[in-house]
Amino acid sequence: MPLVFPAPILSTTSSHLLAFFFSFSYVGSLYISKNARLSFSRSPKPSSNGIPREKLANERWRDDPDVIRARLAAVTIASLICCAAVLGVLWHHLGDGQWQNFDTALNATIVRLGLLPDIHPDALYPHLVTPVLFLGPLYAQYLSATLPFQKRWSFMQSFVNKFFTWQGIRNYSWAPLTEEIVFRACVLAVYHLSGASVSRMIFLGPLSFGLAHVHHAWDTFNRYGRTASAAKRAIISSIFQLAYTTLFGFHCSYLFLRTGSIYPAITAHIFCNIMGLPEIAYELRKFPKQKKEIFSAYILGIIGFIYTLPRWTKTPGVLYWDNSKNASY
């Protein structure tokens, strides 16, 4: 049973400040170290045909292995600092941080961050909700014979070379893990401790996650040549990414609050990074004879998602979701 309080222990302002601190710590960590910072030429050649320009020898781009390694180390430290901040809040409210209360605060932090392993009988179901939504794109991959162990799937090219490069480690393991711990578990934990309602946490909490991706605009602006066209592309892509990541944050926040575990949100994040954005227009052009089947798969995926989301994520005794009923914090 997690440690609960009869009344909120944080003010709304304090929770906002802590959420900002978490976001600033995570994104800011990418720029503290010289090895993690990007560098671009001040007068690069503009890009052409809508593709990024060629990288110059003296530049450091976000996909360079040494940059990725430095950034992975930076966000790891930032994530630990954010978790320690949640621990500090709980420890402070257990008697001004006395050492005899440290173990209790540590255990409460682990529970509130959803870090306990999922061992209940239905623990698998929340992890399957997101794949249900992607039934349409999965069917298109089936038609392309690129699903695991199909004709055009290769163990080396489709698995090893994709997931075990530095880019793969960043995109499909470490970034989803650290981002969900910071922007989902830590942010929602402090909002809950301030007495925020479930709906408020679902729809306001992910804003920090969306805003944290805006800094990619600088990368886009430079990779496309620092022109007016590059600036326009950077602004449009940032607005789109802000909208998409915020919507995705709603989904992962729901998973976390509904299950009390961070792991379904992490697997959803990994799965979405692997799948990318649905490309139904491209799929319809590629398989014109299967248009009805593709449309049906997309519709079935949406219906299945709506049906399974509240049912497959229902978890008894979750502190966050029960908050609206028993007013414990």
Coordinates of C-alpha atoms in Angstrom, one line a residue:
M1 CA 0.0 0.0 0.0
P2 CA 1.6 3.4 -1.0
L3 CA 2.2 6.1 1.5
V4 CA -0.8 8.5 1.3
F5 CA -1.6 11.9 2.9
P6 CA -5.0 13.2 4.0
A7 CA -4.4 16.5 2.2
P8 CA -2.2 17.8 -0.6
I9 CA 1.3 18.4 0.6
L10 CA 2.3 20.7 -2.3
S11 CA 0.7 23.9 -3.5
T12 CA -0.4 24.3 -7.2
T13 CA 2.4 26.8 -7.7
S14 CA 5.0 24.5 -6.2
S15 CA 3.9 21.6 -8.5
H16 CA 4.1 23.9 -11.6
L17 CA 7.6 25.0 -10.5
L18 CA 8.7 21.4 -10.0
A19 CA 7.3 20.4 -13.4
F20 CA 9.2 23.3 -15.0
F21 CA 12.4 22.2 -13.1
F22 CA 12.0 18.7 -14.4
S23 CA 11.6 19.8 -18.0
F24 CA 14.4 22.4 -17.7
S25 CA 16.7 19.8 -16.1
Y26 CA 16.1 17.2 -18.8
V27 CA 16.4 19.6 -21.8
G28 CA 19.1 21.7 -20.3
S29 CA 21.3 18.7 -19.6
L30 CA 21.7 18.4 -23.4
Y31 CA 23.5 21.7 -23.5
I32 CA 25.6 21.7 -20.4
S33 CA 28.4 19.5 -21.7
K34 CA 30.4 20.7 -24.7
N35 CA 30.4 17.1 -25.9
A36 CA 26.6 17.0 -25.9
R37 CA 26.0 20.4 -27.6
L38 CA 25.5 20.7 -31.3
S39 CA 27.6 22.9 -33.5
F40 CA 26.8 24.2 -37.0
S41 CA 28.5 26.3 -39.6
R42 CA 27.3 29.9 -39.6
S43 CA 27.2 30.0 -43.4
P44 CA 26.3 26.6 -44.7
K45 CA 25.1 25.8 -48.1
P46 CA 21.3 25.8 -48.3
S47 CA 19.5 22.5 -48.7
S48 CA 17.8 21.5 -52.0
N49 CA 14.9 19.3 -52.9
G50 CA 13.6 19.4 -49.4
I51 CA 16.3 17.2 -47.9
P52 CA 18.9 18.2 -45.3
R53 CA 22.2 19.6 -46.5
E54 CA 25.4 17.7 -46.2
K55 CA 27.2 17.8 -42.9
L56 CA 30.4 19.7 -42.8
A57 CA 33.5 18.2 -41.2
N58 CA 33.7 20.7 -38.3
E59 CA 30.0 20.3 -37.3
R60 CA 28.4 18.2 -34.6
W61 CA 24.9 16.9 -35.4
R62 CA 22.5 15.2 -33.1
D63 CA 23.0 11.8 -34.8
D64 CA 26.8 11.8 -34.3
P65 CA 27.7 8.8 -32.1
D66 CA 29.8 10.9 -29.7
V67 CA 27.0 13.4 -29.3
I68 CA 24.4 10.6 -28.7
R69 CA 26.7 9.1 -26.0
A70 CA 27.2 12.4 -24.2
R71 CA 23.5 13.1 -24.3
L72 CA 22.5 9.7 -23.0
A73 CA 24.8 10.3 -20.0
A74 CA 23.4 13.8 -19.5
V75 CA 19.7 12.7 -19.5
T76 CA 20.5 9.8 -17.2
I77 CA 21.9 12.2 -14.7
A78 CA 19.0 14.6 -15.2
S79 CA 16.5 11.8 -14.7
L80 CA 18.1 10.7 -11.4
I81 CA 18.0 14.3 -10.2
C82 CA 14.3 14.5 -11.0
C83 CA 13.6 11.3 -9.2
A84 CA 15.7 12.5 -6.2
A85 CA 13.5 15.7 -6.2
V86 CA 10.4 13.7 -5.8
L87 CA 12.1 11.7 -3.0
G88 CA 13.1 14.9 -1.3
V89 CA 9.5 16.2 -1.3
L90 CA 8.2 13.0 0.3
W91 CA 11.1 12.8 2.7
H92 CA 10.6 16.4 3.8
H93 CA 6.9 15.9 4.6
L94 CA 7.7 12.8 6.7
G95 CA 9.2 14.8 9.5
D96 CA 11.6 17.4 8.0
G97 CA 13.7 14.8 6.3
Q98 CA 14.8 12.8 9.3
W99 CA 17.0 9.8 8.5
Q100 CA 14.7 7.3 10.1
N101 CA 12.0 8.2 7.6
F102 CA 14.3 7.8 4.5
D103 CA 13.4 4.2 3.8
T104 CA 9.7 5.0 4.0
A105 CA 10.1 8.0 1.6
L106 CA 12.3 5.9 -0.8
N107 CA 9.7 3.1 -0.9
A108 CA 6.9 5.7 -1.4
T109 CA 8.9 7.3 -4.2
I110 CA 9.3 4.0 -6.0
V111 CA 5.6 3.3 -5.8
R112 CA 4.6 6.8 -6.9
L113 CA 6.9 6.8 -9.9
G114 CA 5.4 3.5 -10.9
L115 CA 8.8 1.7 -10.8
L116 CA 7.6 -1.5 -9.1
P117 CA 7.5 -4.5 -11.5
D118 CA 4.1 -5.4 -13.0
I119 CA 3.4 -8.8 -11.5
H120 CA -0.4 -8.9 -11.3
P121 CA -2.2 -11.4 -13.7
D122 CA -3.5 -8.8 -16.2
A123 CA -0.3 -6.8 -16.3
L124 CA 0.2 -7.6 -20.1
Y125 CA -3.0 -6.0 -21.3
P126 CA -2.1 -2.3 -20.8
H127 CA 1.0 -2.9 -23.0
L128 CA -1.2 -4.1 -25.9
V129 CA -3.6 -1.1 -26.1
T130 CA -1.2 1.0 -28.2
P131 CA -0.5 -1.8 -30.8
V132 CA -4.3 -2.2 -31.2
L133 CA -4.5 1.5 -32.2
F134 CA -1.8 0.8 -34.9
L135 CA -3.7 -2.1 -36.5
G136 CA -3.9 -0.2 -39.8
P137 CA -0.2 0.5 -40.1
L138 CA 0.6 -3.0 -38.9
Y139 CA -1.6 -4.4 -41.7
A140 CA 0.2 -2.3 -44.2
Q141 CA 3.5 -3.7 -43.0
Y142 CA 2.0 -7.1 -43.3
L143 CA 1.2 -6.4 -47.0
S144 CA 4.8 -5.1 -47.4
A145 CA 6.1 -8.4 -45.9
T146 CA 8.2 -6.4 -43.4
L147 CA 6.8 -7.7 -40.2
P148 CA 9.1 -9.9 -38.1
F149 CA 10.0 -13.1 -39.9
Q150 CA 8.2 -12.2 -43.1
K151 CA 10.0 -12.3 -46.4
R152 CA 11.4 -8.8 -46.4
W153 CA 12.3 -8.8 -42.7
S154 CA 16.0 -9.4 -41.9
F155 CA 17.4 -10.1 -38.5
M156 CA 20.5 -8.1 -39.1
Q157 CA 19.0 -5.1 -41.0
S158 CA 15.6 -4.9 -39.4
F159 CA 16.6 -5.8 -35.8
V160 CA 20.3 -5.7 -35.0
N161 CA 21.3 -2.7 -37.2
K162 CA 18.1 -0.8 -36.1
F163 CA 18.1 -1.3 -32.4
F164 CA 21.7 -1.7 -31.5
T165 CA 23.3 1.3 -33.1
W166 CA 23.7 4.5 -31.0
Q167 CA 20.7 6.0 -32.8
G168 CA 18.7 2.9 -32.1
I169 CA 19.6 2.9 -28.4
R170 CA 18.6 6.5 -28.2
N171 CA 15.4 6.3 -30.1
Y172 CA 14.1 2.9 -29.0
S173 CA 15.3 2.4 -25.4
W174 CA 17.0 5.2 -23.5
A175 CA 15.0 8.2 -24.7
P176 CA 11.6 6.5 -24.1
L177 CA 12.8 5.2 -20.7
T178 CA 14.2 8.5 -19.4
E179 CA 11.5 10.7 -20.9
E180 CA 8.7 8.7 -19.4
I181 CA 10.3 8.7 -16.0
V182 CA 10.8 12.4 -16.0
F183 CA 7.8 13.8 -18.0
R184 CA 5.3 11.2 -16.9
A185 CA 6.2 9.7 -13.6
C186 CA 7.9 12.7 -11.9
V187 CA 5.7 15.4 -13.3
L188 CA 2.4 13.6 -12.6
A189 CA 3.7 12.6 -9.1
V190 CA 4.1 16.2 -8.0
Y191 CA 0.8 17.3 -9.6
H192 CA -0.9 14.5 -7.7
L193 CA 0.7 15.6 -4.5
S194 CA -0.7 19.1 -5.1
G195 CA -4.3 17.7 -5.3
A196 CA -4.7 18.0 -9.0
S197 CA -7.6 16.0 -10.5
V198 CA -7.2 13.1 -12.8
S199 CA -8.4 15.1 -15.8
R200 CA -6.1 18.0 -15.0
M201 CA -3.1 15.7 -14.8
I202 CA -4.0 14.0 -18.1
F203 CA -4.5 17.2 -20.1
L204 CA -2.1 19.6 -18.4
G205 CA 0.8 17.4 -17.4
P206 CA 1.9 16.5 -21.0
L207 CA 2.3 20.1 -22.0
S208 CA 5.8 20.1 -20.5
F209 CA 6.6 17.0 -22.6
G210 CA 5.4 18.7 -25.8
L211 CA 7.3 22.0 -25.0
A212 CA 10.5 20.0 -24.3
H213 CA 10.7 19.0 -27.9
V214 CA 10.6 22.6 -29.3
H215 CA 14.3 22.9 -29.0
H216 CA 14.6 20.6 -32.1
A217 CA 13.7 23.6 -34.2
W218 CA 17.2 24.9 -33.9
D219 CA 18.6 21.6 -35.2
T220 CA 16.1 21.7 -38.2
F221 CA 16.9 25.3 -39.0
N222 CA 20.6 24.6 -39.3
R223 CA 20.4 21.2 -41.1
Y224 CA 18.3 22.9 -43.8
G225 CA 20.7 25.7 -44.4
R226 CA 19.7 28.7 -42.1
T227 CA 17.5 30.2 -44.8
A228 CA 14.0 31.7 -44.6
S229 CA 12.7 28.4 -46.0
A230 CA 14.6 26.5 -43.3
A231 CA 13.1 28.8 -40.6
K232 CA 9.6 28.1 -42.0
R233 CA 10.3 24.4 -42.0
A234 CA 11.6 24.5 -38.4
I235 CA 8.5 26.5 -37.2
I236 CA 6.0 24.2 -38.9
S237 CA 7.8 21.0 -37.8
S238 CA 8.0 22.3 -34.2
I239 CA 4.3 23.2 -34.1
F240 CA 3.4 19.7 -35.5
Q241 CA 5.8 18.0 -33.1
L242 CA 4.4 20.0 -30.2
A243 CA 0.8 18.9 -31.1
Y244 CA 1.8 15.3 -31.7
T245 CA 3.9 14.9 -28.6
T246 CA 1.2 16.6 -26.4
L247 CA -1.5 14.2 -27.8
F248 CA 0.8 11.3 -27.2
G249 CA 1.4 12.6 -23.7
F250 CA -2.3 12.5 -23.0
H251 CA -2.3 8.8 -23.9
C252 CA 0.8 7.9 -21.8
S253 CA -0.5 10.0 -18.9
Y254 CA -3.7 8.0 -19.0
L255 CA -1.8 4.7 -19.0
F256 CA 0.4 5.8 -16.1
L257 CA -2.5 7.1 -13.9
R258 CA -4.8 4.2 -14.8
T259 CA -2.3 1.5 -14.0
G260 CA 0.0 3.1 -11.5
S261 CA 3.0 1.8 -13.5
I262 CA 5.4 3.6 -15.7
Y263 CA 6.1 0.5 -17.8
P264 CA 3.0 0.6 -20.1
A265 CA 3.9 4.2 -20.9
I266 CA 7.4 3.2 -21.7
T267 CA 6.4 0.4 -24.0
A268 CA 3.9 2.6 -25.7
H269 CA 6.6 5.2 -26.3
I270 CA 9.0 2.6 -27.7
F271 CA 6.3 1.1 -30.0
C272 CA 5.3 4.5 -31.3
N273 CA 8.9 5.4 -32.0
I274 CA 9.3 2.2 -34.0
M275 CA 6.1 2.6 -36.0
G276 CA 6.4 6.4 -36.6
L277 CA 3.4 8.4 -37.8
P278 CA 0.8 6.5 -39.8
E279 CA 1.1 7.1 -43.6
I280 CA -2.3 5.9 -44.9
A281 CA -2.1 8.0 -48.1
Y282 CA 1.2 6.3 -49.0
E283 CA -0.1 2.9 -48.1
L284 CA -3.2 3.4 -50.2
R285 CA -1.1 4.4 -53.2
K286 CA 1.2 1.4 -52.7
F287 CA -1.6 -1.1 -52.3
P288 CA -4.5 0.2 -54.4
K289 CA -6.1 -3.2 -54.6
Q290 CA -6.3 -3.4 -50.8
K291 CA -7.8 0.0 -50.2
K292 CA -10.9 -1.4 -48.5
E293 CA -8.9 -3.7 -46.3
I294 CA -6.5 -0.9 -45.3
F295 CA -9.4 1.4 -44.4
S296 CA -11.1 -1.4 -42.5
A297 CA -7.9 -2.1 -40.5
Y298 CA -7.5 1.6 -39.5
I299 CA -11.2 1.9 -38.5
L300 CA -11.0 -1.4 -36.6
G301 CA -7.9 -0.2 -34.8
I302 CA -9.6 3.0 -33.7
I303 CA -12.6 1.1 -32.5
G304 CA -10.5 -1.5 -30.7
F305 CA -8.4 1.2 -29.0
I306 CA -11.6 3.0 -27.7
Y307 CA -12.9 -0.3 -26.4
T308 CA -9.7 -1.7 -24.9
L309 CA -8.2 1.6 -23.4
P310 CA -10.5 1.7 -20.3
R311 CA -10.9 -2.0 -20.0
W312 CA -7.4 -3.3 -20.4
T313 CA -5.8 -0.6 -18.2
K314 CA -8.2 -1.0 -15.2
T315 CA -6.0 -1.8 -12.2
P316 CA -7.4 -2.2 -8.7
G317 CA -6.0 -0.1 -5.9
V318 CA -4.1 2.5 -8.0
L319 CA -3.4 5.6 -5.9
Y320 CA -3.7 8.0 -8.8
W321 CA -6.9 6.8 -10.3
D322 CA -8.6 6.3 -6.9
N323 CA -7.8 9.9 -6.0
S324 CA -11.0 11.1 -7.5
K325 CA -12.9 8.7 -5.2
N326 CA -11.2 8.7 -1.8
A327 CA -9.3 12.0 -1.9
S328 CA -6.0 10.6 -0.7
Y329 CA -2.7 12.1 -1.9

